[in-house]
Amino acid sequence: MSKIRLGIIFGGQSSEHEVSRMSAFNVFNAIDREKYEPVMIGITKNTGEWLIYEGPIEAVYDGSWQEKAEADLLQYPERFALSLMGNTGRQLRDIIDFALPILHGRNGEDGTVQGLFELIGLPYGGCSVAPSALAMDKTLAKEAFRGAGINQTPYIAFNAWEICPELEARINAELRYPVFIKPVNMGSSIGITKVKDPADLRAALEFAAQYDSKLLAEQGVDARELEVAVMGYRTPKAYEVGELVLGAEFYDYDDKYTNGVSKQLVPAPIDAELREKIMRLAENCYAALGCDGYARVDFMMDRQTGELMINEINSIPGFTKISMFPMLVQSTGIKYGEIVDMIVEMGLERHSYTKKLD
Ligand SMILES: Nc1ncnc2c1ncn2[C@@H]1O[C@H](COP(=O)(O)OP(=O)(O)O)[C@@H](O)[C@H]1O
Ligand SMILES: [Mg+2]
């Protein structure tokens, strides 16, 4: 059997570009070389250009890959010029057999890149277009969860151009403080403010509006944050529940990536019955968005009442060695490299099924 040319797509025009590089570095090092021939394809942060990268993998980790890839492109255009679609140059679909997008946030996790792979007929790893787009749009995801009867914290969805004193009055009347104001389409807590005092509401709304035109106000919950790794093409399977113990006021960008003050507990210190309940609930949430690859399903559990609420689904969760998703799956005895095998198998299965439908 010939090796699968596995395109590891990393970087991207996203605030989570750096995390993506670290994840891609780990994936590259972990995959089974008997099965795969990795092809690194980086998307630049500044212009969103796709570049073939051939060189030491450490450069993907430290960011210097881009310089090398750009130099190679200038020097050997016939080898490095890459065309995503069209009729000229080296075509993406001719240089890889399978695309594994390890991209977070906009233009990567949101169905756009998945749509490109569909258009050019390339099998790919992770959720397909619709669930990716739903998971990325926090408001649409909430509507889908509501449709499936899944419990969540009270919220109000609105547009940036609707910010006015009446909207503020509605938030104050319908939601209990603290209130979280969020842009609908970001990740890594960017643009989010925890508002404790109604006097600070306006500033939080205007801040979030810098990141997206669709916004959300959510009732704050004094919660434990429980996260579940789920995988499955047709039948979702939850692997394990983990807990995030926060260092800062809430889980913000610094906390996630730089401070290291928050702790990840794998598995979460909860009893067997609750664990079972959360895992089944996570599978239902995954199915509610039509997820068909893998995802991390994040819950909040009220510290006082024990009430469980879905917070969000990440359709391409962090994939570094110390990220919650791989740690959860690994805790069940599956190796990091085997997670990639499972993702590839599901993507191939989906591809052959949808091809039959054409
Ligand atoms: N309604 C809420 N109540 C309490 N904490 C919240 C609420 N919404 C968000 N948070 C806190 O903010 C963090 C980031 O919010 P989240 O919606 O998960 O956005 P992101 O997509 O950026 O991860 C959460 O992990 C949690 O710590
Ligand atoms: Mg989150």
Short mmCIF file of C-alpha atoms and ligand atoms in Angstrom, two decimals:
data_model
loop_
_atom_site.label_atom_id
_atom_site.label_comp_id
_atom_site.label_asym_id
_atom_site.label_seq_id
_atom_site.Cartn_x
_atom_site.Cartn_y
_atom_site.Cartn_z
CA MET A 1 0.00 0.00 0.00
CA SER A 2 1.36 3.39 -0.90
CA LYS A 3 1.64 6.06 1.71
CA ILE A 4 -1.02 8.70 2.14
CA ARG A 5 0.35 12.12 1.32
CA LEU A 6 -0.99 13.94 4.34
CA GLY A 7 -1.28 17.69 3.90
CA ILE A 8 -0.88 19.29 7.30
CA ILE A 9 -2.40 22.73 6.83
CA PHE A 10 -1.30 25.17 9.52
CA GLY A 11 -1.07 28.85 10.47
CA GLY A 12 -3.76 31.01 8.95
CA GLN A 13 -4.99 34.57 9.16
CA SER A 14 -6.27 34.12 12.64
CA SER A 15 -5.52 35.32 16.12
CA GLU A 16 -4.80 31.68 16.87
CA HIS A 17 -2.09 31.36 14.20
CA GLU A 18 0.64 30.60 16.75
CA VAL A 19 -1.33 27.87 18.51
CA SER A 20 -1.97 26.30 15.13
CA ARG A 21 1.76 26.17 14.41
CA MET A 22 2.44 24.42 17.70
CA SER A 23 -0.33 21.92 17.03
CA ALA A 24 0.98 21.22 13.51
CA PHE A 25 4.49 20.72 14.88
CA ASN A 26 3.19 18.08 17.28
CA VAL A 27 1.09 16.36 14.62
CA PHE A 28 4.07 16.21 12.24
CA ASN A 29 6.21 14.56 14.91
CA ALA A 30 3.60 12.05 15.98
CA ILE A 31 2.25 10.58 12.76
CA ASP A 32 3.09 7.08 11.63
CA ARG A 33 5.66 7.38 8.81
CA GLU A 34 4.80 3.90 7.59
CA LYS A 35 1.36 5.22 6.71
CA TYR A 36 1.87 8.87 5.92
CA GLU A 37 4.15 11.13 4.01
CA PRO A 38 3.60 14.56 5.54
CA VAL A 39 3.39 17.63 3.32
CA MET A 40 3.50 20.86 5.29
CA ILE A 41 1.38 23.68 3.92
CA GLY A 42 1.45 26.93 5.86
CA ILE A 43 -0.94 29.85 5.53
CA THR A 44 0.72 33.18 6.27
CA LYS A 45 -0.73 35.33 9.01
CA ASN A 46 -0.34 38.64 7.22
CA THR A 47 -1.71 37.82 3.75
CA GLY A 48 -3.34 34.41 3.99
CA GLU A 49 -1.10 33.03 1.27
CA TRP A 50 -0.72 29.24 1.08
CA LEU A 51 2.92 28.13 0.91
CA ILE A 52 4.46 24.69 0.58
CA TYR A 53 7.07 24.31 3.30
CA GLU A 54 9.93 21.87 3.03
CA GLY A 55 12.50 22.25 5.76
CA PRO A 56 13.21 21.57 9.41
CA ILE A 57 10.01 21.18 11.40
CA GLU A 58 11.38 23.37 14.23
CA ALA A 59 10.85 26.36 11.91
CA VAL A 60 7.11 25.68 12.00
CA TYR A 61 7.28 25.81 15.77
CA ASP A 62 9.28 29.05 15.95
CA GLY A 63 7.68 30.81 12.98
CA SER A 64 10.73 31.08 10.70
CA TRP A 65 9.16 28.62 8.20
CA GLN A 66 7.58 31.47 6.26
CA GLU A 67 10.86 33.08 5.25
CA LYS A 68 12.21 29.77 3.98
CA ALA A 69 9.00 28.92 2.10
CA GLU A 70 8.94 32.34 0.43
CA ALA A 71 12.59 32.01 -0.61
CA ASP A 72 11.96 28.54 -2.05
CA LEU A 73 9.00 29.85 -3.99
CA LEU A 74 11.14 32.56 -5.58
CA GLN A 75 13.97 30.22 -6.38
CA TYR A 76 12.06 27.13 -7.52
CA PRO A 77 8.67 28.33 -8.71
CA GLU A 78 7.92 25.16 -10.67
CA ARG A 79 8.16 23.14 -7.48
CA PHE A 80 6.73 25.54 -4.95
CA ALA A 81 4.05 27.53 -6.79
CA LEU A 82 0.79 26.19 -5.46
CA SER A 83 -2.62 26.54 -6.96
CA LEU A 84 -5.64 25.80 -4.78
CA MET A 85 -8.05 25.59 -7.70
CA GLY A 86 -7.80 26.19 -11.42
CA ASN A 87 -5.80 24.79 -14.31
CA THR A 88 -2.26 26.11 -14.03
CA GLY A 89 0.63 25.33 -11.72
CA ARG A 90 0.86 22.57 -9.16
CA GLN A 91 -2.58 21.82 -7.83
CA LEU A 92 -3.20 21.21 -4.15
CA ARG A 93 -5.26 18.14 -5.04
CA ASP A 94 -2.30 16.69 -6.96
CA ILE A 95 0.30 17.07 -4.24
CA ILE A 96 -1.69 15.66 -1.31
CA ASP A 97 -4.18 12.82 -0.89
CA PHE A 98 -5.74 14.06 2.32
CA ALA A 99 -5.96 17.48 3.93
CA LEU A 100 -5.68 17.83 7.67
CA PRO A 101 -6.54 21.41 8.60
CA ILE A 102 -4.96 22.26 11.93
CA LEU A 103 -6.30 25.80 11.83
CA HIS A 104 -8.15 27.63 14.54
CA GLY A 105 -10.70 30.39 14.30
CA ARG A 106 -11.75 32.30 11.24
CA ASN A 107 -10.90 31.01 7.77
CA GLY A 108 -9.98 27.63 9.11
CA GLU A 109 -12.30 26.29 11.75
CA ASP A 110 -15.41 27.94 10.34
CA GLY A 111 -16.25 25.89 7.25
CA THR A 112 -14.48 28.10 4.70
CA VAL A 113 -11.42 25.91 4.22
CA GLN A 114 -13.63 22.83 4.45
CA GLY A 115 -15.66 24.29 1.57
CA LEU A 116 -12.51 24.60 -0.52
CA PHE A 117 -11.69 20.93 0.05
CA GLU A 118 -15.24 19.98 -0.97
CA LEU A 119 -14.93 22.04 -4.16
CA ILE A 120 -11.71 20.40 -5.25
CA GLY A 121 -12.81 16.92 -4.18
CA LEU A 122 -10.13 16.41 -1.53
CA PRO A 123 -10.94 14.30 1.54
CA TYR A 124 -10.19 16.15 4.77
CA GLY A 125 -10.07 15.69 8.52
CA GLY A 126 -12.51 17.10 11.01
CA CYS A 127 -16.03 18.42 10.77
CA SER A 128 -17.56 19.25 7.40
CA VAL A 129 -18.78 22.65 6.23
CA ALA A 130 -22.12 23.07 7.99
CA PRO A 131 -21.16 21.91 11.50
CA SER A 132 -17.90 23.88 11.31
CA ALA A 133 -19.81 27.05 10.42
CA LEU A 134 -22.42 26.43 13.11
CA ALA A 135 -19.86 25.76 15.82
CA MET A 136 -17.94 28.93 14.93
CA ASP A 137 -20.99 31.16 15.09
CA LYS A 138 -21.85 31.19 18.79
CA THR A 139 -25.37 32.51 18.13
CA LEU A 140 -26.27 29.94 15.48
CA ALA A 141 -24.86 27.23 17.72
CA LYS A 142 -27.06 28.43 20.58
CA GLU A 143 -30.13 28.34 18.34
CA ALA A 144 -29.29 24.78 17.32
CA PHE A 145 -28.74 23.73 20.95
CA ARG A 146 -32.06 25.32 21.87
CA GLY A 147 -33.74 23.41 19.03
CA ALA A 148 -32.33 20.19 20.45
CA GLY A 149 -33.57 21.04 23.94
CA ILE A 150 -30.09 21.41 25.42
CA ASN A 151 -29.74 23.59 28.51
CA GLN A 152 -27.69 26.80 28.32
CA THR A 153 -27.33 30.10 30.14
CA PRO A 154 -29.84 32.85 29.19
CA TYR A 155 -28.59 35.08 26.37
CA ILE A 156 -29.52 37.89 24.01
CA ALA A 157 -28.16 37.97 20.45
CA PHE A 158 -27.92 41.24 18.53
CA ASN A 159 -25.94 43.19 15.94
CA ALA A 160 -23.32 45.86 16.53
CA TRP A 161 -25.49 48.50 14.84
CA GLU A 162 -28.28 47.80 17.32
CA ILE A 163 -26.24 49.00 20.31
CA CYS A 164 -28.34 51.72 21.94
CA PRO A 165 -29.80 52.58 25.38
CA GLU A 166 -32.88 50.38 24.72
CA LEU A 167 -30.67 47.35 24.11
CA GLU A 168 -28.73 48.09 27.29
CA ALA A 169 -32.00 48.36 29.19
CA ARG A 170 -33.11 45.01 27.80
CA ILE A 171 -29.86 43.34 28.85
CA ASN A 172 -30.18 44.86 32.33
CA ALA A 173 -33.80 43.68 32.62
CA GLU A 174 -33.42 40.17 31.25
CA LEU A 175 -29.98 39.03 32.41
CA ARG A 176 -28.48 38.81 35.87
CA TYR A 177 -25.03 40.32 36.42
CA PRO A 178 -22.22 39.56 35.86
CA VAL A 179 -22.93 39.53 32.13
CA PHE A 180 -20.51 38.31 29.46
CA ILE A 181 -20.37 40.33 26.25
CA LYS A 182 -18.90 38.44 23.31
CA PRO A 183 -18.28 38.79 19.61
CA VAL A 184 -20.02 35.83 17.97
CA ASN A 185 -17.18 34.73 15.72
CA MET A 186 -13.97 34.87 17.71
CA GLY A 187 -11.98 32.39 19.75
CA SER A 188 -9.41 32.44 22.50
CA SER A 189 -11.56 34.80 24.54
CA ILE A 190 -10.70 37.72 22.26
CA GLY A 191 -13.18 40.59 22.52
CA ILE A 192 -14.94 39.09 25.53
CA THR A 193 -15.61 41.14 28.67
CA LYS A 194 -17.04 40.03 31.97
CA VAL A 195 -19.19 42.99 33.02
CA LYS A 196 -19.90 43.24 36.73
CA ASP A 197 -21.48 46.67 36.81
CA PRO A 198 -24.16 48.00 34.41
CA ALA A 199 -22.14 51.23 34.18
CA ASP A 200 -19.47 49.29 32.26
CA LEU A 201 -21.87 47.65 29.81
CA ARG A 202 -21.57 50.21 27.03
CA ALA A 203 -17.78 50.02 26.89
CA ALA A 204 -17.91 46.21 26.75
CA LEU A 205 -20.41 46.33 23.89
CA GLU A 206 -18.26 48.73 21.92
CA PHE A 207 -15.15 46.66 22.59
CA ALA A 208 -16.78 43.44 21.32
CA ALA A 209 -18.09 45.32 18.27
CA GLN A 210 -14.47 45.89 17.20
CA TYR A 211 -14.20 42.16 16.53
CA ASP A 212 -17.53 41.21 14.98
CA SER A 213 -20.83 42.73 13.95
CA LYS A 214 -22.77 39.87 15.54
CA LEU A 215 -22.66 40.02 19.31
CA LEU A 216 -23.95 38.14 22.33
CA ALA A 217 -24.82 39.04 25.89
CA GLU A 218 -24.84 36.04 28.21
CA GLN A 219 -25.78 35.69 31.83
CA GLY A 220 -22.64 34.86 33.77
CA VAL A 221 -22.45 31.63 35.67
CA ASP A 222 -20.20 30.91 38.62
CA ALA A 223 -19.19 27.67 37.06
CA ARG A 224 -16.79 24.81 36.88
CA GLU A 225 -15.64 24.41 33.28
CA LEU A 226 -15.88 20.84 32.05
CA GLU A 227 -14.70 19.84 28.59
CA VAL A 228 -15.33 16.65 26.68
CA ALA A 229 -13.46 15.13 23.72
CA VAL A 230 -15.91 13.71 21.20
CA MET A 231 -15.16 11.97 17.91
CA GLY A 232 -17.31 10.26 15.32
CA TYR A 233 -18.44 10.49 11.74
CA ARG A 234 -21.94 9.10 12.09
CA THR A 235 -22.08 8.04 15.71
CA PRO A 236 -20.55 10.44 18.22
CA LYS A 237 -18.46 8.92 20.97
CA ALA A 238 -17.33 10.86 24.03
CA TYR A 239 -13.91 9.88 25.32
CA GLU A 240 -13.35 11.63 28.62
CA VAL A 241 -14.29 14.69 30.66
CA GLY A 242 -11.65 17.17 31.75
CA GLU A 243 -11.77 20.24 33.91
CA LEU A 244 -10.21 23.64 33.45
CA VAL A 245 -9.32 25.34 36.68
CA LEU A 246 -8.99 29.02 36.06
CA GLY A 247 -6.18 31.23 37.17
CA ALA A 248 -7.58 34.58 36.09
CA GLU A 249 -11.04 36.10 36.48
CA PHE A 250 -12.13 34.14 33.45
CA TYR A 251 -10.33 32.00 30.95
CA ASP A 252 -8.74 34.68 28.81
CA TYR A 253 -6.11 34.62 26.09
CA ASP A 254 -3.11 35.11 28.38
CA ASP A 255 -4.35 32.43 30.67
CA LYS A 256 -4.82 30.03 27.79
CA TYR A 257 -1.49 30.51 26.10
CA THR A 258 1.05 32.48 28.07
CA ASN A 259 0.55 32.65 31.83
CA GLY A 260 0.10 29.01 32.47
CA VAL A 261 -1.74 29.81 35.69
CA SER A 262 -4.80 27.78 34.80
CA LYS A 263 -4.73 24.04 35.28
CA GLN A 264 -6.14 21.25 33.18
CA LEU A 265 -7.35 18.24 35.10
CA VAL A 266 -7.61 15.01 33.12
CA PRO A 267 -9.87 13.36 34.00
CA ALA A 268 -12.06 15.87 35.84
CA PRO A 269 -12.46 15.10 39.54
CA ILE A 270 -16.17 14.22 39.35
CA ASP A 271 -18.09 11.08 40.28
CA ALA A 272 -18.79 8.30 37.80
CA GLU A 273 -22.47 9.08 37.48
CA LEU A 274 -21.90 12.74 36.64
CA ARG A 275 -19.12 11.80 34.22
CA GLU A 276 -21.47 9.47 32.39
CA LYS A 277 -24.17 12.13 32.27
CA ILE A 278 -21.81 14.76 30.85
CA MET A 279 -20.42 12.40 28.23
CA ARG A 280 -23.91 11.53 26.94
CA LEU A 281 -24.85 15.21 26.97
CA ALA A 282 -21.68 16.05 25.01
CA GLU A 283 -22.64 13.50 22.35
CA ASN A 284 -26.07 15.11 22.07
CA CYS A 285 -24.55 18.57 21.71
CA TYR A 286 -22.16 17.27 19.03
CA ALA A 287 -25.07 15.71 17.16
CA ALA A 288 -27.16 18.88 17.54
CA LEU A 289 -24.68 20.76 15.34
CA GLY A 290 -24.27 17.80 12.98
CA CYS A 291 -20.59 17.37 13.85
CA ASP A 292 -19.00 14.59 11.83
CA GLY A 293 -15.30 14.54 12.67
CA TYR A 294 -14.03 15.48 16.09
CA ALA A 295 -14.63 18.31 18.53
CA ARG A 296 -14.17 19.53 22.06
CA VAL A 297 -17.49 20.18 23.74
CA ASP A 298 -17.28 22.75 26.56
CA PHE A 299 -19.72 22.92 29.47
CA MET A 300 -20.27 25.11 32.47
CA MET A 301 -21.53 23.54 35.68
CA ASP A 302 -23.06 25.92 38.20
CA ARG A 303 -21.07 25.62 41.44
CA GLN A 304 -24.14 26.10 43.61
CA THR A 305 -26.83 24.12 41.81
CA GLY A 306 -24.82 21.65 39.73
CA GLU A 307 -26.84 22.71 36.66
CA LEU A 308 -25.06 21.78 33.43
CA MET A 309 -25.01 24.23 30.54
CA ILE A 310 -23.44 23.89 27.11
CA ASN A 311 -21.01 26.72 26.48
CA GLU A 312 -19.58 26.02 23.04
CA ILE A 313 -18.16 23.46 20.63
CA ASN A 314 -14.71 23.85 19.11
CA SER A 315 -14.53 21.94 15.84
CA ILE A 316 -10.73 22.18 15.61
CA PRO A 317 -9.62 22.26 19.24
CA GLY A 318 -6.01 22.86 20.22
CA PHE A 319 -3.95 19.86 19.24
CA THR A 320 -0.64 20.41 20.99
CA LYS A 321 0.67 17.66 23.22
CA ILE A 322 -0.63 19.53 26.25
CA SER A 323 -3.98 20.56 24.77
CA MET A 324 -7.14 19.32 26.41
CA PHE A 325 -8.53 17.40 23.43
CA PRO A 326 -5.60 15.06 22.78
CA MET A 327 -4.95 14.68 26.51
CA LEU A 328 -8.52 13.52 27.06
CA VAL A 329 -8.40 10.98 24.24
CA GLN A 330 -4.92 9.80 25.28
CA SER A 331 -6.17 9.20 28.82
CA THR A 332 -8.31 6.37 27.41
CA GLY A 333 -5.20 4.57 26.13
CA ILE A 334 -5.21 5.89 22.55
CA LYS A 335 -1.87 7.32 21.42
CA TYR A 336 -1.54 10.84 20.00
CA GLY A 337 -0.60 9.47 16.56
CA GLU A 338 -3.58 7.13 16.62
CA ILE A 339 -5.93 10.09 17.06
CA VAL A 340 -4.66 11.33 13.70
CA ASP A 341 -5.31 7.85 12.22
CA MET A 342 -8.88 7.98 13.47
CA ILE A 343 -9.43 11.46 12.03
CA VAL A 344 -8.03 10.39 8.66
CA GLU A 345 -10.17 7.23 8.57
CA MET A 346 -13.34 9.22 9.30
CA GLY A 347 -12.49 11.78 6.63
CA LEU A 348 -11.89 9.04 4.04
CA GLU A 349 -15.11 7.29 4.97
CA ARG A 350 -17.09 10.51 4.66
CA HIS A 351 -15.44 11.28 1.34
CA SER A 352 -16.30 7.92 -0.20
CA TYR A 353 -19.86 8.16 1.09
CA THR A 354 -20.50 11.66 -0.26
CA LYS A 355 -18.89 10.73 -3.59
CA LYS A 356 -21.46 7.97 -3.97
CA LEU A 357 -24.22 10.56 -3.54
CA ASP A 358 -23.02 12.68 -6.46
N1 LIG B 1 -21.76 32.92 30.49
C1 LIG B 1 -20.58 32.75 31.07
N2 LIG B 1 -20.48 32.62 32.43
C2 LIG B 1 -19.27 32.44 33.03
N3 LIG B 1 -18.11 32.40 32.37
C3 LIG B 1 -18.14 32.55 31.03
C4 LIG B 1 -19.37 32.72 30.32
N4 LIG B 1 -19.07 32.82 29.00
C5 LIG B 1 -17.72 32.75 28.90
N5 LIG B 1 -17.16 32.58 30.11
C6 LIG B 1 -15.70 32.49 30.38
O1 LIG B 1 -14.99 33.03 29.28
C7 LIG B 1 -14.22 32.01 28.60
C8 LIG B 1 -14.25 32.21 27.10
O2 LIG B 1 -15.58 32.18 26.61
P1 LIG B 1 -15.99 31.28 25.37
O3 LIG B 1 -17.43 31.54 25.09
O4 LIG B 1 -15.61 29.88 25.63
O5 LIG B 1 -15.16 31.93 24.19
P2 LIG B 1 -13.94 31.42 23.29
O6 LIG B 1 -14.55 30.99 22.00
O7 LIG B 1 -13.11 32.63 23.12
O8 LIG B 1 -13.27 30.29 24.00
C9 LIG B 1 -14.83 30.70 29.07
O9 LIG B 1 -13.91 29.66 29.02
C10 LIG B 1 -15.23 31.06 30.51
O10 LIG B 1 -14.10 31.07 31.36
MG MG B 2 -14.11 28.62 24.90
#
